[in-house]
Coordinates of C-alpha atoms and ligand atoms in Angstrom, one line a residue:
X1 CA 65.7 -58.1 -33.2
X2 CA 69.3 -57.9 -33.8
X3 CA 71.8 -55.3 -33.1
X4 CA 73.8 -54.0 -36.0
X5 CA 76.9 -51.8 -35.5
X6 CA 77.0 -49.0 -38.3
X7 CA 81.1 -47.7 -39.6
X8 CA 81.1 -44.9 -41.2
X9 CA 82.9 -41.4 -42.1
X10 CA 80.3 -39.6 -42.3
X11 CA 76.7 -39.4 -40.7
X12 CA 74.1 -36.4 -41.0
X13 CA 73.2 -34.4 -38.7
X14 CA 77.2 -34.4 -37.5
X15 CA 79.1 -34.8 -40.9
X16 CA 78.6 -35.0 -43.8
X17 CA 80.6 -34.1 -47.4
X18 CA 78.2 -36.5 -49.7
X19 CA 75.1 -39.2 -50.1
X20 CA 76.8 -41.9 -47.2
X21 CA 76.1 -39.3 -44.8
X22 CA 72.6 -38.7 -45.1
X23 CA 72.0 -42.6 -45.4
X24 CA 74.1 -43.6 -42.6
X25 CA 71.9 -40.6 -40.8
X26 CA 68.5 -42.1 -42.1
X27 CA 69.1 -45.9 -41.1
X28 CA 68.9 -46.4 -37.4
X29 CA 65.9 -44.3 -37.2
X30 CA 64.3 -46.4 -40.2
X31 CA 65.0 -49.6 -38.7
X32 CA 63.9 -48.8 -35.6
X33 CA 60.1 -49.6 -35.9
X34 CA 61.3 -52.8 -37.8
X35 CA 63.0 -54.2 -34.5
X36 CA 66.5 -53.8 -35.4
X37 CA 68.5 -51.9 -33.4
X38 CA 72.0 -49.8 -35.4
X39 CA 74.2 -48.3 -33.1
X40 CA 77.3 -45.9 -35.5
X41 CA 80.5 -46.2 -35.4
X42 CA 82.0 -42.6 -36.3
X43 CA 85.1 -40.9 -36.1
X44 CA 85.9 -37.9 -33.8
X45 CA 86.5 -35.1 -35.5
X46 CA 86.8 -31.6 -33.9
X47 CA 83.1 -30.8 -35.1
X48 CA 81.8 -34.5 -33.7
X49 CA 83.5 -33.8 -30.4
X50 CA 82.5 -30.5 -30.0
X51 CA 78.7 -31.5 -30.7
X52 CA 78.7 -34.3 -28.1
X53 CA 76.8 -34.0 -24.7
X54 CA 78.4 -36.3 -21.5
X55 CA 79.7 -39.0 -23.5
X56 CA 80.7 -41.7 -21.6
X57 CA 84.4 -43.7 -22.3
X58 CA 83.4 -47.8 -22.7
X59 CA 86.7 -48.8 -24.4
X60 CA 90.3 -47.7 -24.3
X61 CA 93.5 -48.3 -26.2
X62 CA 96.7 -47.2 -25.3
X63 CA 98.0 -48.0 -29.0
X64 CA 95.3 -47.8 -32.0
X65 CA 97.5 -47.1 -34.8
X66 CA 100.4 -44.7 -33.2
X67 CA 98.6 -42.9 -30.1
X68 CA 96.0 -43.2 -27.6
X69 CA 92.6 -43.5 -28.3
X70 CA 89.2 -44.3 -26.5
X71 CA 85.8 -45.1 -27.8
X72 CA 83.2 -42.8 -26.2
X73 CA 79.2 -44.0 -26.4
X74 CA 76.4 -41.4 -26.3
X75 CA 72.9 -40.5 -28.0
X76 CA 72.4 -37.6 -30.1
X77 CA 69.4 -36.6 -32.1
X78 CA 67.8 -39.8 -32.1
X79 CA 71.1 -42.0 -32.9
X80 CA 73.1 -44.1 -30.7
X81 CA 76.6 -43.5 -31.2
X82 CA 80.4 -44.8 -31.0
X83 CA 82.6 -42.4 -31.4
X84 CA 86.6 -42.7 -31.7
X85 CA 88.3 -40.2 -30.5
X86 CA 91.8 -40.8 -31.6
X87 CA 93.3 -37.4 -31.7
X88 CA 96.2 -38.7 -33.2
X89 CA 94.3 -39.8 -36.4
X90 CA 91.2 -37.1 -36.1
X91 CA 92.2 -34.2 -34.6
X92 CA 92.7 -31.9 -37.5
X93 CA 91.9 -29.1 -39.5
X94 CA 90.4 -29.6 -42.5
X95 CA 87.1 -31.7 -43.6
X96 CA 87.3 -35.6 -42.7
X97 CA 89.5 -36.6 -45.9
X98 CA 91.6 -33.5 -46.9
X99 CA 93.9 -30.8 -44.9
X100 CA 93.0 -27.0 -45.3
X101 CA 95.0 -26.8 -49.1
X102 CA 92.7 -29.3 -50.3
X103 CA 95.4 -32.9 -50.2
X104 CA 94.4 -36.0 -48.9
X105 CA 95.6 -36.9 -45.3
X106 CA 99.2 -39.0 -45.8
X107 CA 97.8 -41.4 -43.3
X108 CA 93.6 -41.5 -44.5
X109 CA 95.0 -45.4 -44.6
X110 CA 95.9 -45.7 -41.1
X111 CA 93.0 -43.3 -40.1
X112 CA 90.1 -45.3 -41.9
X113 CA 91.9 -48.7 -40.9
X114 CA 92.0 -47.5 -37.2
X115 CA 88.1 -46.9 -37.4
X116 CA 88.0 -50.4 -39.3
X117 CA 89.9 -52.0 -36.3
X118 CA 87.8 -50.4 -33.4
X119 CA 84.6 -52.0 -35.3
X120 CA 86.2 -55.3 -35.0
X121 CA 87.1 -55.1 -31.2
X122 CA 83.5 -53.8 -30.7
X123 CA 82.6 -57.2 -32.7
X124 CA 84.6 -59.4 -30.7
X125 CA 84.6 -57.5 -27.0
X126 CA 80.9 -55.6 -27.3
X127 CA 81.1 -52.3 -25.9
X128 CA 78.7 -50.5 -23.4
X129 CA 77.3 -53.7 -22.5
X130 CA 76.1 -54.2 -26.4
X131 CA 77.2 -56.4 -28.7
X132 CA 76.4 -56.0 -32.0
X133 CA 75.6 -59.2 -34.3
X134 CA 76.4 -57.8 -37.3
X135 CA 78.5 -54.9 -38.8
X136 CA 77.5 -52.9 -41.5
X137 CA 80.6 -51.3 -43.2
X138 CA 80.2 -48.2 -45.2
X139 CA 82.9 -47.4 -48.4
X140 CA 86.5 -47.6 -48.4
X141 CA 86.6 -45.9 -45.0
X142 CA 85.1 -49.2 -43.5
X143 CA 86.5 -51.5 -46.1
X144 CA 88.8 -53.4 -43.3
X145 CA 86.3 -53.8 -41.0
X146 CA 85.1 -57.1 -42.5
X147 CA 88.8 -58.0 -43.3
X148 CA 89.8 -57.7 -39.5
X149 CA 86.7 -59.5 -38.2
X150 CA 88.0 -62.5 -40.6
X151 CA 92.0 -62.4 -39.4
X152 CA 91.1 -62.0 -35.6
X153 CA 88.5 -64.7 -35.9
X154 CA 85.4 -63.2 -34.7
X155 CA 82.8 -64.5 -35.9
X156 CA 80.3 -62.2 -37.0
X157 CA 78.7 -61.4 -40.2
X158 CA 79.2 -58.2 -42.3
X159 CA 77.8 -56.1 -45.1
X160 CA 79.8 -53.9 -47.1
X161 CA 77.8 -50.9 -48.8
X162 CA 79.4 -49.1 -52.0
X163 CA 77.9 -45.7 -52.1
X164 CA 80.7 -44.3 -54.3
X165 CA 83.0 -46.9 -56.1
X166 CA 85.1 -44.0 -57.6
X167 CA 87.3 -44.4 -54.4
X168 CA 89.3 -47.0 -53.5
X169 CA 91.2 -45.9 -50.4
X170 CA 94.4 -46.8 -52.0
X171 CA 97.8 -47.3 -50.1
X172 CA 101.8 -47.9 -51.2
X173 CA 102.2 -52.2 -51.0
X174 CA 104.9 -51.5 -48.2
X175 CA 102.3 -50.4 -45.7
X176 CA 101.2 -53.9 -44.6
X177 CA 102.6 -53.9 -40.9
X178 CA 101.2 -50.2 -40.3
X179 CA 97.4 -51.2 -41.5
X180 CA 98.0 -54.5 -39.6
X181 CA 97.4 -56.7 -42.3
X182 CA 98.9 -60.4 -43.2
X183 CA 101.0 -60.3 -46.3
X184 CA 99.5 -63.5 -46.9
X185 CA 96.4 -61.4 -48.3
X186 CA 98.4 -59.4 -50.6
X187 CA 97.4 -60.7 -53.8
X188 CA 94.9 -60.7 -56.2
X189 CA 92.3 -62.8 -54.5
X190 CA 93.1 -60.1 -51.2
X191 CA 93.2 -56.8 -51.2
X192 CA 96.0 -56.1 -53.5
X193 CA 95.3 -53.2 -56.0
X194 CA 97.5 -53.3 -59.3
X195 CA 100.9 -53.5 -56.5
X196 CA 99.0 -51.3 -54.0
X197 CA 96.8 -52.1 -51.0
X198 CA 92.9 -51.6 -51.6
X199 CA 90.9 -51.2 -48.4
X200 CA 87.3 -50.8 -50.4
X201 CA 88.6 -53.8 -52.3
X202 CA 89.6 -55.7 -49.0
X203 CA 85.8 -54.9 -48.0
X204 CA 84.6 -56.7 -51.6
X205 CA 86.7 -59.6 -51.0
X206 CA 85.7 -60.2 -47.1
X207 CA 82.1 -58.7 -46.2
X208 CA 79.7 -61.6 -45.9
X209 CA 77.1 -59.8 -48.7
X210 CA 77.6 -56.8 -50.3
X211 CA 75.0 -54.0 -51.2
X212 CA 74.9 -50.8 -53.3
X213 CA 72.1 -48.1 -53.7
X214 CA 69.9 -49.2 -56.4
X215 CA 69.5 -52.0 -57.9
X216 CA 70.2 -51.3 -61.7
X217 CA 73.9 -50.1 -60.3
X218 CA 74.3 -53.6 -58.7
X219 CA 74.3 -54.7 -62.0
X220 CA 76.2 -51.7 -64.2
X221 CA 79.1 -52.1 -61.3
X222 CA 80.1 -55.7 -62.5
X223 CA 80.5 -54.1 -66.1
X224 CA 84.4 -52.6 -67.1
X225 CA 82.0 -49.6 -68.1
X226 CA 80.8 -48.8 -64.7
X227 CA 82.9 -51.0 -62.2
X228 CA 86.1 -48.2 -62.0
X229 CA 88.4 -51.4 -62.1
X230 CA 86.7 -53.4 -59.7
X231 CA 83.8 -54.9 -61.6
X232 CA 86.3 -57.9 -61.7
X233 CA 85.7 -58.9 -58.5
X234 CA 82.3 -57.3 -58.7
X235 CA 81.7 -60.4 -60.8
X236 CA 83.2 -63.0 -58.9
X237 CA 80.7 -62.1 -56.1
X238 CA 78.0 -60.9 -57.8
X239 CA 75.9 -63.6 -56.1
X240 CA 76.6 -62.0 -53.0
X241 CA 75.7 -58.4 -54.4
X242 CA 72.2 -56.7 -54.6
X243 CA 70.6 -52.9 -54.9
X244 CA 68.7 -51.4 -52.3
X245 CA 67.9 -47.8 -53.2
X246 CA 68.2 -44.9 -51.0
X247 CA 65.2 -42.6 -49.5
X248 CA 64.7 -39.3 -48.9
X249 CA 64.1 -37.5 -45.8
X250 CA 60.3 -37.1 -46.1
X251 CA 59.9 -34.4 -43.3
X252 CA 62.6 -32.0 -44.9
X253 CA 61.4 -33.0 -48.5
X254 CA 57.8 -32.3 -47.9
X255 CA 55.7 -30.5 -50.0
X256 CA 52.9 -29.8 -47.7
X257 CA 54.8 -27.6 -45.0
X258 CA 58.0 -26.2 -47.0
X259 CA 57.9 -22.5 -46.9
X260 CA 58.9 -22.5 -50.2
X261 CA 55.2 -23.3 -51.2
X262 CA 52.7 -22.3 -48.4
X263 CA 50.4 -22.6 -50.3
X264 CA 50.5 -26.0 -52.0
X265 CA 48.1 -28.4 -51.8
X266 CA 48.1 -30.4 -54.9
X267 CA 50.0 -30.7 -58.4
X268 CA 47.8 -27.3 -59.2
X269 CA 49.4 -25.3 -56.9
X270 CA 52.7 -24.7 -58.5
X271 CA 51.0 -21.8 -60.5
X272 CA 52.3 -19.6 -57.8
X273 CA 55.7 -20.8 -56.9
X274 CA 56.6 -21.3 -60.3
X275 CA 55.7 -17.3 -61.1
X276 CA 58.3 -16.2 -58.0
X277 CA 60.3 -18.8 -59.3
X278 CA 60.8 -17.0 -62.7
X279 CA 60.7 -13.9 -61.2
X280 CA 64.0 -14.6 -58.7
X281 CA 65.9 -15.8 -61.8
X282 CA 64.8 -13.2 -64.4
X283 CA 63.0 -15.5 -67.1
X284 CA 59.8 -14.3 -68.4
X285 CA 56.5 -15.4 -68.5
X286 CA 55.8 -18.6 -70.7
X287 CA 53.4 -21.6 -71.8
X288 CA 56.7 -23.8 -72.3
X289 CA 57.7 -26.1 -69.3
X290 CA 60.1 -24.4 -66.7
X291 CA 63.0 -27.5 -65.8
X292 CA 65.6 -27.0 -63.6
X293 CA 68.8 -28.5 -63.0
X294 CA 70.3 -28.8 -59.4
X295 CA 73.6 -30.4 -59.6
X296 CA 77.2 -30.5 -58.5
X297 CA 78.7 -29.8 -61.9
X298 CA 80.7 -32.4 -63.0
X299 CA 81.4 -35.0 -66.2
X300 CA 79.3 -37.5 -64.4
X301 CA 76.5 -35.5 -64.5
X302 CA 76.2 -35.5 -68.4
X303 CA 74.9 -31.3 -68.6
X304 CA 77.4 -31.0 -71.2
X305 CA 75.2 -33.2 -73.4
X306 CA 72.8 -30.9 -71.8
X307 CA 74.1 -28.0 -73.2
X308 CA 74.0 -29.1 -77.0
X309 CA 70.7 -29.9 -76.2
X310 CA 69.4 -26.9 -74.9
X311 CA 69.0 -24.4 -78.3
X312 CA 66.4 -27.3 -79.5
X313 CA 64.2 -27.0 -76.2
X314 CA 64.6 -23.3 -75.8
X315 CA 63.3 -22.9 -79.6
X316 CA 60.5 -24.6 -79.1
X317 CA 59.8 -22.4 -75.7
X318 CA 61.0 -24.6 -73.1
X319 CA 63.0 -22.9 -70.0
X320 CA 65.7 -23.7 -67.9
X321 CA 67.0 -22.3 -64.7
X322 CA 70.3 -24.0 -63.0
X323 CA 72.0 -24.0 -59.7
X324 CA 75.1 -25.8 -59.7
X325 CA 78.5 -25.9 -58.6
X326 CA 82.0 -27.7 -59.9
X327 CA 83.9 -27.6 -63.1
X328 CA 85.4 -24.3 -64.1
X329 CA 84.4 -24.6 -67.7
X330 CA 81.2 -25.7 -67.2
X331 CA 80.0 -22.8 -64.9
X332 CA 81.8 -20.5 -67.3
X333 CA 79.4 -22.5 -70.1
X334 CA 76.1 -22.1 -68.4
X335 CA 77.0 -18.4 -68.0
X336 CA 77.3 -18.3 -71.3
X337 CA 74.3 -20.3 -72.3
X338 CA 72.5 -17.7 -70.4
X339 CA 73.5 -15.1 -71.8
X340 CA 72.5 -16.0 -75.5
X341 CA 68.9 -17.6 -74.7
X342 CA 66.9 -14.8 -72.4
X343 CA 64.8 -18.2 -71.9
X344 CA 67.9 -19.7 -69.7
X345 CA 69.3 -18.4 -66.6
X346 CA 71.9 -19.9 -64.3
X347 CA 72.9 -19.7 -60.2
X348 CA 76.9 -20.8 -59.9
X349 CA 77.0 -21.9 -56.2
X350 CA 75.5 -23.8 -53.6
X351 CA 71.9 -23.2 -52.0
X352 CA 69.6 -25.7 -50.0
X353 CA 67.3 -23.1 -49.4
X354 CA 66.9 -21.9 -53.3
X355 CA 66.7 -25.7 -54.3
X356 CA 63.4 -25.7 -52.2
X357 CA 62.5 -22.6 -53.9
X358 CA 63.1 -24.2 -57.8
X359 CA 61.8 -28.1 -56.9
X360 CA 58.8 -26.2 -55.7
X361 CA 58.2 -23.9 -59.1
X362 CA 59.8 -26.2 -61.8
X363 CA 57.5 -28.1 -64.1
X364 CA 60.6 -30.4 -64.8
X365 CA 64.1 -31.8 -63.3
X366 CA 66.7 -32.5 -65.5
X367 CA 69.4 -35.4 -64.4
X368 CA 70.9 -36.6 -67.5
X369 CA 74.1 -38.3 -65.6
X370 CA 76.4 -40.6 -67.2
X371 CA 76.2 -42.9 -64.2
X372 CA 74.2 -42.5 -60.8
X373 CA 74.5 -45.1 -58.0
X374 CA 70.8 -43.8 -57.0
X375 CA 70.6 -39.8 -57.2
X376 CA 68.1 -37.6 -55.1
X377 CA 67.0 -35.1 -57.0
X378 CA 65.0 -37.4 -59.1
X379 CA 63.3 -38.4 -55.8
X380 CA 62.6 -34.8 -54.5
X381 CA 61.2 -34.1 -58.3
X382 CA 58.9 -37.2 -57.9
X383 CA 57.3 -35.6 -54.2
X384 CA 56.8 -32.1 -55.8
X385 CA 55.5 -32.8 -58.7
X386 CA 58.4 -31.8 -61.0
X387 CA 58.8 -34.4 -63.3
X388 CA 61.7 -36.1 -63.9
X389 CA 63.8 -36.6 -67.1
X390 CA 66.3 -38.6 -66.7
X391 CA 69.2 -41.2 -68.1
X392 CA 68.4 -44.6 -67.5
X393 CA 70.8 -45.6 -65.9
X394 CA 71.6 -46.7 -61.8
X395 CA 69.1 -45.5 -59.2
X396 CA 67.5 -42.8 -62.1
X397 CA 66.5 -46.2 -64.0
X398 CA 64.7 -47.6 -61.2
X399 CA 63.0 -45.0 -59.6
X400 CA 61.0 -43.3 -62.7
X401 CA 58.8 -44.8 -65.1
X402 CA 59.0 -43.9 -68.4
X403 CA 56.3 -42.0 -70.1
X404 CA 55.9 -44.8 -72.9
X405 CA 52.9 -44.9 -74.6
X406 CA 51.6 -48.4 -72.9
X407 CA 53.0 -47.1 -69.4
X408 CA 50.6 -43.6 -70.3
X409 CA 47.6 -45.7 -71.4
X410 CA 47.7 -47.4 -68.2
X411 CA 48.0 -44.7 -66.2
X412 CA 51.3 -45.4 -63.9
X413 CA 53.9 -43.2 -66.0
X414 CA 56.0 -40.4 -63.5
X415 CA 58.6 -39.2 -65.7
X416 CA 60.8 -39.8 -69.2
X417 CA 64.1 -41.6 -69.4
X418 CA 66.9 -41.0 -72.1
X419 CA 68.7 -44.2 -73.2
X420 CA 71.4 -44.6 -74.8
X421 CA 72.4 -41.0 -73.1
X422 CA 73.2 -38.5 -76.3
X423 CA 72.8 -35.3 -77.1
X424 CA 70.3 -36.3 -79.5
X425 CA 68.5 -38.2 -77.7
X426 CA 68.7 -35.7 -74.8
X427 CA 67.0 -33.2 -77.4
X428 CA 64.7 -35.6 -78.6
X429 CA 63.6 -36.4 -75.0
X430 CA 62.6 -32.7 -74.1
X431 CA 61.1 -32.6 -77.3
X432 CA 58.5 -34.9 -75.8
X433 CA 58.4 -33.2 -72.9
X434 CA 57.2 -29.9 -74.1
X435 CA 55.1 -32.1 -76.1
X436 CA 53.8 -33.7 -73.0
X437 CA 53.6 -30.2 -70.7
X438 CA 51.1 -28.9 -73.4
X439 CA 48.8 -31.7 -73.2
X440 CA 47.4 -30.7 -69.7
X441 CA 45.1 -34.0 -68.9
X442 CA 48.3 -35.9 -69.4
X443 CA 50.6 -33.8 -67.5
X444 CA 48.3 -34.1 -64.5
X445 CA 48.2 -37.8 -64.3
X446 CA 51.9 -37.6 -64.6
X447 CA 52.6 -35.0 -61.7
X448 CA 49.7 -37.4 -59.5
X449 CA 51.1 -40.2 -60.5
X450 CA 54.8 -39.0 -59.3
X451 CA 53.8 -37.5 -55.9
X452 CA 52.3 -40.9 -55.0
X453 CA 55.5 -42.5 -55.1
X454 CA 57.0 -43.9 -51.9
X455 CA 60.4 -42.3 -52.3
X456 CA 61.0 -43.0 -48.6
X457 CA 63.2 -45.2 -46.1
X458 CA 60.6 -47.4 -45.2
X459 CA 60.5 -49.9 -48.0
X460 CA 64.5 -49.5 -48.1
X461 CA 64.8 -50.4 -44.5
X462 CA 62.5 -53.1 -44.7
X463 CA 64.8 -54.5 -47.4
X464 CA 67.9 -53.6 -45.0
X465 CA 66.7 -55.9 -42.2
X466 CA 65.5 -58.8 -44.5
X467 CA 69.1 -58.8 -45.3
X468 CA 70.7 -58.6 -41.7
X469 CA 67.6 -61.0 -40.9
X470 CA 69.4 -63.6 -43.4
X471 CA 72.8 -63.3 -42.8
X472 CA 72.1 -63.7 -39.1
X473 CA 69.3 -66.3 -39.4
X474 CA 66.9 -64.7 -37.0
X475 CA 64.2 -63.9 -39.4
Ligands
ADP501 P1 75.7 -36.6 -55.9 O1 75.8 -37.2 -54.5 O2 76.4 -37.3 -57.0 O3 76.1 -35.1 -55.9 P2 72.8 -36.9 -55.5 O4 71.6 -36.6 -56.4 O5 72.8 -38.2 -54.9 O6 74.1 -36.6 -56.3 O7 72.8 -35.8 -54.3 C1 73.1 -34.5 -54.5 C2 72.5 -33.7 -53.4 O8 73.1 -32.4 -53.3 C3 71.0 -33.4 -53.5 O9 70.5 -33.3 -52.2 C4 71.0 -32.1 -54.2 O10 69.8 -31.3 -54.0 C5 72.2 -31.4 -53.6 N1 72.8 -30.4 -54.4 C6 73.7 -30.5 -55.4 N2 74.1 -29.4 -55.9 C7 73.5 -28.4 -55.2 C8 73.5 -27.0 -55.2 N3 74.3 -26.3 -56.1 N4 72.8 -26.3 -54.3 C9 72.0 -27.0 -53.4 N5 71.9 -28.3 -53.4 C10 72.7 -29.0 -54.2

């Protein structure tokens, strides 16, 4: 067994603004069974500390980066948590990076660092009795962590996950003394940044092994394509890099019980869902393919290649409905899109519950992104039998298999990939799917074949603690 101490910004069910959330949610609860016991590391914002229940206080600081702070240790829906309550550096308005108009946080720096420091005197002190034998850094926000457990000699291991390399929790070179770091590190092989200080890059220099969320993006990030200026050092410790994809919460993502389909059973019983479906977005009736998109609307997600794509498939009777969110002039071009092709229609906004509603009907999701570090929609396609076409790239490359002709003759296709990602190739692809949808023995096997995927944490976790299990040596 070994313990594993978990540093995050974000953990589901208390906070959450993106994917590191719902991962650093999933975790303990996955590695549980396996032996390994995660405790979280998490910040205490307003909404953290209003949700806790008789915390107890196990560590206190008169000084953590400019005020007063304590660490506070408590359970709460199944997780076993450290929380900082600084209110210096977490007291505020806003969501856990930006104020109420929107701006980072001046001090997000000294903020992320203090959480970065706390996991390091946890490391060296233990805290509630527990002490953990390995820390498990999450993103920028944790990017010190491993840095202090090096300058303050403690000698534990640590793994530094990238969920989103776009960030690099960037700070002016002149704040050495307030992050507590030793200007003998300021350079390139440090965590200097181009001049400035780079925490996630201090975590890529100093973490004992690094991970990312899929194992295609392990490789794409150590290319000037995909690495956002890091892949550099990507490279240099590539050895020390490898993919473990994310899950899905099986229970919330479960085909058998969501009351968006009551009465689903198999692949077969979309018949229904899929008619509501059309009927709550105003598309007729149709023998073409129904796809969806459900997306955060951004360049990333490649639906403007999408969008050039879509006259081909709606001319040849495919249907699309959306529900997305983002980009101004995107929105404003999936309104339009709409309104031209009475086979397209479009939600602008955010809904969980309606997401249910269109993995349940769809015959099809769409996730042609430019880059993906894993990507759940994909996943939740795969369990519900709404087969996915997407680019090949990142987590969307590893987790579907590509309705080739040799991968349909033997039987173990789930979805179609687009490579290289154009709008050409994007048209071509749905093309073969409506191709596909009308061949009905074919389409079958492909919605069996997805829902038997293991789209889970267990095989995730079990790659987690081989991982800790190596860089502690207690396999
Ligand atoms: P990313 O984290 O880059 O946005 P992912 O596919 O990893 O992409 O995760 C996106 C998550 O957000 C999924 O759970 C998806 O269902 C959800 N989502 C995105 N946009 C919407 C929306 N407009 N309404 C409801 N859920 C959405």
């Amino acid at each position: 067994m070994t313990r594993i101490l978990s540093v995050t910004s974000e953990c589901v069910p208390l906070v959450k603004t993106g994917g590191l959330a719902d991962v650093a949610g999933a975790l303990p609860g996955a590695l549980a069974p396996l032996g390994h016991e995660m405790r979280t590391l998490l910040p205490g914002y307003p909404s953290v500390m209003k949700a806790l229940k008789k915390p107890k206080v196990v560590v206190e600081d008169d000084d953590l980066f400019g005020g007063p702070a304590r660490v506070l240790s408590t359970k709460l829906g199944g997780l076993a948590l450290f929380i900082l309550d600084a209110p210096h550096l977490f007291d505020r308005a806003g969501t856990p990076y930006l104020d109420i108009n929107g701006s980072d946080f001046p001090d997000n720096p000294e903020r992320f660092a203090a959480l970065s420091w706390v996991a390091m005197q946890i490391a060296r002190d233990g805290a509630d009795g527990w002490m953990p034998e390995l820390v498990h850094a999450h993103d920028w926000q944790a990017g010190f962590a491993p840095y202090y457990l090096k300058t303050n000699g403690v000698d534990v291991p640590s793994v530094l996950t990238i969920h989103n390399i776009a960030f690099h929790g960037l700070a002016p070179g002149d704040r050495l003394t307030s992050l507590r770091l030793d200007p003998a590190d300021f350079g390139e092989q440090g965590f200097e940044y181009w001049g400035q200080i780079g925490a996630l890059k201090a975590g890529l220099q100093f973490a004992t092994a690094l991970t990312t969320v899929s194992p295609t993006y392990a490789r794409e990030l150590t290319t000037p394509e995909f690495g956002m200026g890091l892949d550099g050092v990507l490279r240099t410790r590539a050895a020390d890099l490898t993919g473990i994809l994310n899950g899905i919460d099986l229970e919330v993502w479960d085909p058998k019980t969501d009351p968006a389909i009551v009465t689903y059973k198999t692949a077969r019983g979309k018949g229904r869902a899929k008619a509501r479906l059309r009927k709550e977005f105003g598309l007729p009736d149709a023998d073409g393919p129904l796809a969806i998109v459900v997306s955060r609307l951004s360049h990333q997600k490649g639906l403007d290649l999408l969008l050039e794509a879509l006259p081909a498939f709606v001319d040849r009777g495919g249907q699309l409905a959306l529900l997305g969110s983002g980009d101004k002039a995107m929105e404003a071009a999936f309104v339009k899109a709409a309104a031209q092709h009475a086979n397209v229609a479009v939600r602008i906004g955010y809904d969980e519950a309606l997401s249910h509603r269109m993995m349940a009907g769809a015959d099809a999701i769409l996730v042609p992104s430019r880059f993906e570090p894993c990507g759940l929609t994909q996943l939740y396609g795969l369990r519900y039998g709404t087969i996915p076409l997407v680019a090949a790239t990142g987590g969307l490359a590893d987790t579907v298999i590509h309705a080739s002709p040799m991968a349909m003759r033997s039987g173990v296709a789930t979805g179609i990939q687009v490579s290289p990602l154009t709008a050409h190739a994007l048209a071509s692809a749905l093309m073969q799917l409506i191709d596909m949808f009308k061949d009905v023995d074919a389409w079958a096997m492909l919605q069996s074949n997805a829902m038997r995927q293991s789209v889970g944490w267990e095989a995730s976790a079990a790659e987690y603690a081989a991982l800790y299990d190596r860089l502690t040596d207690s396999a």
